[in-house]
Amino acid sequence: MLDDYVQQWSAIQSVRAADMAFDDVFMTYFSLTGEADELDVEGYLAGLVVLPTVERNLIAHAINELLDHTGSTADGAHYSDEDTTCASGYRDYLRTLTLSPDGYDFRAPPVGDHSTSTPAGTGPDTSFDSARGDEENADLDEAEFRRCEALHETGLLETGAEERFDRITRQAREHFGVSSASIALITRDRQVIKSVVGPIGQDLPREVALCARTIEKNRTLVIPDASADPGWRDHPLVAAGPRIRFYAGHPLCTAGGWRIGTLCLIDDRPRIFTEDDERMLRRFTAQVQLELWV
């Protein structure tokens, strides 16, 4: 069985490499009797939602049908297992996956992509000489410039509070029963609150903001009890200030894949956050992203 994260990564890379329109992917998937709705499929192809195996395979098949129809030479999307791959008829489209799952990252550019963003490391050796270090730092600076440029292009920093976002943060706070829910945008040096419901949530220097840590990776960051976590208990927002105990946040991405902010939950009491809770937070995040993209 192929790891579900790697299968999702493969689908996202195929769509990006072939520059497929989402509507074409969804309609082809729907014609194959896919049962996930449009929001779920879009969230899946943004790296936000993990779908059941059947639906992942149908999305992969839809992508491969489109590659076949258009004559694209992009790598195909992988299926979950060998039997499904053999039955699909698209085995020859699939490049052998040789990296470990830790070597895959939704930020990684697809084959043939000429962006200057830097893919995740593909092996355990993280040593580098000074010349390589300078090159990587330059790539990171360029990537941060492009990320901030993508944020400014959304216009969100100039429009203040908006009911379309406040509605989602209200729903998230009520669903999870936390003291605060917020949407934060991360500029080069600050956290800017776009929407907040509850007492905790304010503009902050970037180096202090928990949400700035959240956008570093394409995953949900969960801190069940910050006061008991050696990595967080001395943080100024935990040891002083609002005395945050629980935090859960997921990155918000532009349509181009740049992580520009988060949807986060905060409480002044420790909490247990289950896999179902993480899945639901990603669903709320997908709703925010659809507002961003539309």
Short mmCIF file of C-alpha atoms in Angstrom, two decimals:
data_model
loop_
_atom_site.label_atom_id
_atom_site.label_comp_id
_atom_site.label_asym_id
_atom_site.label_seq_id
_atom_site.Cartn_x
_atom_site.Cartn_y
_atom_site.Cartn_z
CA MET A 1 0.00 0.00 0.00
CA LEU A 2 1.22 3.47 -0.86
CA ASP A 3 1.28 5.93 2.03
CA ASP A 4 -1.77 8.22 1.73
CA TYR A 5 0.41 11.35 2.10
CA VAL A 6 2.68 10.24 -0.75
CA GLN A 7 -0.31 9.38 -2.95
CA GLN A 8 -1.75 12.84 -2.31
CA TRP A 9 1.63 14.42 -3.06
CA SER A 10 1.77 12.52 -6.36
CA ALA A 11 -1.69 13.78 -7.39
CA ILE A 12 -0.85 17.39 -6.53
CA GLN A 13 2.43 17.24 -8.45
CA SER A 14 0.72 15.78 -11.54
CA VAL A 15 -1.92 18.53 -11.55
CA ARG A 16 0.73 21.22 -11.16
CA ALA A 17 3.10 19.78 -13.75
CA ALA A 18 0.33 19.50 -16.36
CA ASP A 19 -1.20 22.85 -15.35
CA MET A 20 -4.64 21.23 -15.09
CA ALA A 21 -7.76 23.24 -14.37
CA PHE A 22 -9.47 22.13 -11.18
CA ASP A 23 -12.88 22.11 -12.88
CA ASP A 24 -11.61 19.57 -15.43
CA VAL A 25 -10.24 17.31 -12.70
CA PHE A 26 -13.41 17.49 -10.63
CA MET A 27 -15.78 16.88 -13.53
CA THR A 28 -13.75 13.88 -14.69
CA TYR A 29 -13.65 12.56 -11.12
CA PHE A 30 -17.40 13.11 -10.77
CA SER A 31 -18.04 11.22 -14.02
CA LEU A 32 -16.19 8.26 -12.45
CA THR A 33 -18.89 8.22 -9.70
CA GLY A 34 -16.69 9.95 -7.13
CA GLU A 35 -18.61 10.69 -3.95
CA ALA A 36 -16.53 13.49 -2.41
CA ASP A 37 -17.91 16.98 -2.94
CA GLU A 38 -16.15 19.80 -4.75
CA LEU A 39 -14.87 21.35 -1.53
CA ASP A 40 -13.26 18.09 -0.40
CA VAL A 41 -11.58 17.46 -3.76
CA GLU A 42 -10.24 21.01 -3.92
CA GLY A 43 -8.99 20.68 -0.34
CA TYR A 44 -7.32 17.36 -1.22
CA LEU A 45 -5.50 18.91 -4.16
CA ALA A 46 -4.34 21.74 -1.91
CA GLY A 47 -2.86 19.33 0.62
CA LEU A 48 -5.48 20.17 3.25
CA VAL A 49 -7.72 17.13 3.41
CA VAL A 50 -6.93 13.42 3.26
CA LEU A 51 -9.69 11.46 1.53
CA PRO A 52 -10.58 7.74 1.75
CA THR A 53 -8.63 5.33 -0.43
CA VAL A 54 -11.42 4.84 -2.98
CA GLU A 55 -11.76 8.57 -3.56
CA ARG A 56 -7.99 9.07 -3.79
CA ASN A 57 -7.80 6.38 -6.46
CA LEU A 58 -10.66 7.93 -8.43
CA ILE A 59 -8.96 11.33 -8.33
CA ALA A 60 -5.70 9.72 -9.51
CA HIS A 61 -7.59 8.00 -12.32
CA ALA A 62 -9.29 11.26 -13.33
CA ILE A 63 -5.90 12.98 -13.50
CA ASN A 64 -4.42 10.16 -15.59
CA GLU A 65 -7.38 10.19 -17.97
CA LEU A 66 -6.83 13.92 -18.51
CA LEU A 67 -3.11 13.38 -19.10
CA ASP A 68 -3.96 10.73 -21.68
CA HIS A 69 -6.60 12.92 -23.32
CA THR A 70 -4.33 15.95 -23.63
CA GLY A 71 -1.19 14.02 -24.55
CA SER A 72 0.70 15.55 -21.63
CA THR A 73 4.12 14.10 -20.78
CA ALA A 74 3.79 14.97 -17.09
CA ASP A 75 4.16 12.14 -14.58
CA GLY A 76 0.89 10.42 -13.73
CA ALA A 77 -0.82 10.31 -10.35
CA HIS A 78 -0.14 7.15 -8.34
CA TYR A 79 -2.76 4.70 -7.09
CA SER A 80 -2.89 3.25 -3.60
CA ASP A 81 -1.72 -0.28 -4.44
CA GLU A 82 -0.30 -2.48 -7.19
CA ASP A 83 -3.59 -4.19 -8.06
CA THR A 84 -5.35 -0.88 -8.67
CA THR A 85 -2.38 0.35 -10.68
CA CYS A 86 -2.46 -2.72 -12.92
CA ALA A 87 -6.23 -2.47 -13.41
CA SER A 88 -6.06 1.23 -14.28
CA GLY A 89 -4.33 0.84 -17.62
CA TYR A 90 -2.04 3.77 -16.82
CA ARG A 91 0.90 1.96 -15.32
CA ASP A 92 3.30 3.37 -17.90
CA TYR A 93 2.42 6.92 -16.85
CA LEU A 94 3.75 6.38 -13.35
CA ARG A 95 7.33 7.22 -12.43
CA THR A 96 8.90 4.99 -9.79
CA LEU A 97 8.77 6.63 -6.37
CA THR A 98 12.11 6.13 -4.67
CA LEU A 99 12.11 8.73 -1.88
CA SER A 100 11.06 8.05 1.69
CA PRO A 101 7.79 9.73 2.74
CA ASP A 102 9.80 12.33 4.64
CA GLY A 103 11.28 13.39 1.34
CA TYR A 104 7.95 14.49 -0.09
CA ASP A 105 6.58 17.98 0.46
CA PHE A 106 3.54 19.69 -1.04
CA ARG A 107 5.74 22.74 -1.67
CA ALA A 108 8.10 20.83 -3.94
CA PRO A 109 7.88 21.97 -7.56
CA PRO A 110 6.78 19.33 -10.08
CA VAL A 111 9.05 17.89 -12.74
CA GLY A 112 9.68 20.57 -15.36
CA ASP A 113 8.75 23.44 -13.05
CA HIS A 114 11.09 26.41 -13.26
CA SER A 115 10.14 28.23 -10.05
CA THR A 116 12.86 29.27 -7.65
CA SER A 117 11.26 27.70 -4.60
CA THR A 118 13.38 25.10 -2.87
CA PRO A 119 12.03 21.55 -2.50
CA ALA A 120 12.32 19.68 0.77
CA GLY A 121 15.47 17.66 1.43
CA THR A 122 15.41 14.16 0.08
CA GLY A 123 17.72 12.35 2.44
CA PRO A 124 19.05 12.18 5.95
CA ASP A 125 22.30 14.02 5.15
CA THR A 126 21.76 17.68 6.03
CA SER A 127 25.41 18.76 5.99
CA PHE A 128 26.45 21.44 3.50
CA ASP A 129 29.42 23.61 2.68
CA SER A 130 29.35 27.41 2.92
CA ALA A 131 28.74 27.92 -0.81
CA ARG A 132 25.74 25.61 -0.74
CA GLY A 133 24.53 27.34 2.42
CA ASP A 134 24.71 30.76 0.74
CA GLU A 135 22.77 29.42 -2.23
CA GLU A 136 20.07 27.91 -0.01
CA ASN A 137 19.77 31.14 1.98
CA ALA A 138 19.32 33.07 -1.26
CA ASP A 139 16.59 30.63 -2.30
CA LEU A 140 14.87 31.04 1.06
CA ASP A 141 15.00 34.85 0.75
CA GLU A 142 13.52 34.65 -2.75
CA ALA A 143 10.83 32.22 -1.57
CA GLU A 144 9.91 34.54 1.33
CA PHE A 145 9.72 37.49 -1.06
CA ARG A 146 7.37 35.56 -3.33
CA ARG A 147 5.30 34.39 -0.34
CA CYS A 148 4.84 37.96 0.89
CA GLU A 149 4.11 39.11 -2.66
CA ALA A 150 1.39 36.45 -2.92
CA LEU A 151 -0.08 37.65 0.38
CA HIS A 152 -0.21 41.27 -0.74
CA GLU A 153 -1.76 40.27 -4.07
CA THR A 154 -4.77 38.84 -2.22
CA GLY A 155 -5.68 42.33 -0.97
CA LEU A 156 -6.57 40.89 2.44
CA LEU A 157 -4.27 43.24 4.34
CA GLU A 158 -6.15 46.29 3.06
CA THR A 159 -9.76 45.20 3.59
CA GLY A 160 -9.98 44.86 7.39
CA ALA A 161 -12.50 42.54 9.03
CA GLU A 162 -14.91 40.76 6.68
CA GLU A 163 -18.09 38.90 7.60
CA ARG A 164 -17.29 36.04 5.20
CA PHE A 165 -14.27 35.18 7.38
CA ASP A 166 -15.86 36.08 10.73
CA ARG A 167 -18.63 33.59 9.97
CA ILE A 168 -16.10 30.76 9.66
CA THR A 169 -14.18 31.67 12.82
CA ARG A 170 -17.48 31.82 14.74
CA GLN A 171 -18.40 28.36 13.49
CA ALA A 172 -14.96 26.97 14.32
CA ARG A 173 -15.00 28.38 17.85
CA GLU A 174 -18.48 27.01 18.48
CA HIS A 175 -17.69 23.59 17.00
CA PHE A 176 -14.52 23.04 19.05
CA GLY A 177 -15.68 24.86 22.19
CA VAL A 178 -12.46 26.87 22.53
CA SER A 179 -12.07 30.35 23.95
CA SER A 180 -10.84 31.85 20.66
CA ALA A 181 -10.63 31.14 16.94
CA SER A 182 -8.82 33.40 14.51
CA ILE A 183 -7.50 33.87 11.01
CA ALA A 184 -3.98 35.30 11.02
CA LEU A 185 -1.97 36.60 8.07
CA ILE A 186 1.83 36.42 8.29
CA THR A 187 3.75 39.28 6.69
CA ARG A 188 7.54 39.51 6.56
CA ASP A 189 7.70 40.82 10.13
CA ARG A 190 4.23 40.68 11.71
CA GLN A 191 1.17 38.58 12.43
CA VAL A 192 -1.92 40.49 11.30
CA ILE A 193 -5.29 39.26 12.58
CA LYS A 194 -7.86 39.15 9.80
CA SER A 195 -10.66 37.68 11.91
CA VAL A 196 -10.95 36.78 15.59
CA VAL A 197 -13.76 35.52 17.79
CA GLY A 198 -12.88 35.41 21.48
CA PRO A 199 -10.45 37.20 23.80
CA ILE A 200 -7.17 35.80 22.46
CA GLY A 201 -5.91 37.03 19.11
CA GLN A 202 -3.94 40.16 18.31
CA ASP A 203 -1.40 41.60 15.91
CA LEU A 204 2.08 40.58 17.02
CA PRO A 205 5.71 40.66 15.88
CA ARG A 206 6.27 37.62 13.70
CA GLU A 207 8.97 36.16 15.93
CA VAL A 208 6.46 35.87 18.79
CA ALA A 209 3.42 34.59 16.88
CA LEU A 210 2.59 30.88 17.12
CA CYS A 211 0.94 31.08 13.71
CA ALA A 212 4.28 32.06 12.19
CA ARG A 213 5.52 28.62 13.25
CA THR A 214 2.46 26.98 11.76
CA ILE A 215 3.16 28.18 8.22
CA GLU A 216 6.66 26.69 8.25
CA LYS A 217 5.26 23.29 7.23
CA ASN A 218 2.22 21.99 5.41
CA ARG A 219 0.64 20.28 8.39
CA THR A 220 -1.60 20.95 11.37
CA LEU A 221 0.36 22.20 14.36
CA VAL A 222 -1.19 20.98 17.63
CA ILE A 223 0.02 21.89 21.12
CA PRO A 224 -2.25 20.08 23.62
CA ASP A 225 -0.70 21.65 26.74
CA ALA A 226 1.90 24.32 26.08
CA SER A 227 2.75 24.73 29.77
CA ALA A 228 3.89 21.10 29.95
CA ASP A 229 5.73 21.08 26.60
CA PRO A 230 9.49 21.82 26.92
CA GLY A 231 9.44 23.39 23.47
CA TRP A 232 6.71 25.87 24.33
CA ARG A 233 6.44 26.40 28.11
CA ASP A 234 8.89 29.34 28.11
CA HIS A 235 7.24 31.07 25.14
CA PRO A 236 6.09 34.60 26.14
CA LEU A 237 2.48 33.86 25.11
CA VAL A 238 2.51 30.79 27.35
CA ALA A 239 4.56 31.90 30.34
CA ALA A 240 3.02 35.40 30.40
CA GLY A 241 0.51 37.45 28.43
CA PRO A 242 -2.63 35.46 27.62
CA ARG A 243 -1.10 32.27 29.12
CA ILE A 244 -2.06 30.08 26.19
CA ARG A 245 -2.35 26.41 27.03
CA PHE A 246 -3.88 24.85 23.90
CA TYR A 247 -3.15 25.74 20.28
CA ALA A 248 -4.12 24.12 16.99
CA GLY A 249 -3.54 25.78 13.64
CA HIS A 250 -3.47 24.87 9.96
CA PRO A 251 -1.84 26.90 7.16
CA LEU A 252 -3.86 28.90 4.63
CA CYS A 253 -2.51 28.79 1.08
CA THR A 254 -3.03 30.91 -1.99
CA ALA A 255 -4.15 29.20 -5.19
CA GLY A 256 -0.46 29.18 -6.13
CA GLY A 257 0.44 27.20 -3.02
CA TRP A 258 2.05 29.94 -0.91
CA ARG A 259 1.35 29.64 2.81
CA ILE A 260 0.22 33.14 3.83
CA GLY A 261 -1.53 32.58 7.15
CA THR A 262 -3.47 30.23 9.39
CA LEU A 263 -6.80 29.32 10.83
CA CYS A 264 -6.14 28.61 14.49
CA LEU A 265 -7.85 27.61 17.72
CA ILE A 266 -6.64 28.82 21.12
CA ASP A 267 -7.71 28.01 24.67
CA ASP A 268 -6.53 28.88 28.16
CA ARG A 269 -6.94 25.25 29.22
CA PRO A 270 -5.17 22.11 27.94
CA ARG A 271 -7.19 20.02 25.50
CA ILE A 272 -7.10 16.68 23.74
CA PHE A 273 -7.21 17.08 19.96
CA THR A 274 -8.07 13.90 18.06
CA GLU A 275 -7.46 12.94 14.44
CA ASP A 276 -11.13 13.65 13.75
CA ASP A 277 -10.64 17.11 15.26
CA GLU A 278 -7.65 17.71 13.00
CA ARG A 279 -9.68 16.59 10.01
CA MET A 280 -12.48 18.98 10.93
CA LEU A 281 -10.06 21.87 11.38
CA ARG A 282 -8.74 21.21 7.88
CA ARG A 283 -12.31 21.34 6.60
CA PHE A 284 -12.82 24.76 8.17
CA THR A 285 -9.48 25.81 6.68
CA ALA A 286 -10.65 24.66 3.25
CA GLN A 287 -13.70 26.91 3.61
CA VAL A 288 -11.43 29.87 4.30
CA GLN A 289 -9.28 29.00 1.30
CA LEU A 290 -12.27 28.83 -1.02
CA GLU A 291 -13.10 32.37 0.08
CA LEU A 292 -9.52 33.38 -0.69
CA TRP A 293 -9.52 31.76 -4.12
CA VAL A 294 -12.99 32.97 -5.14
#
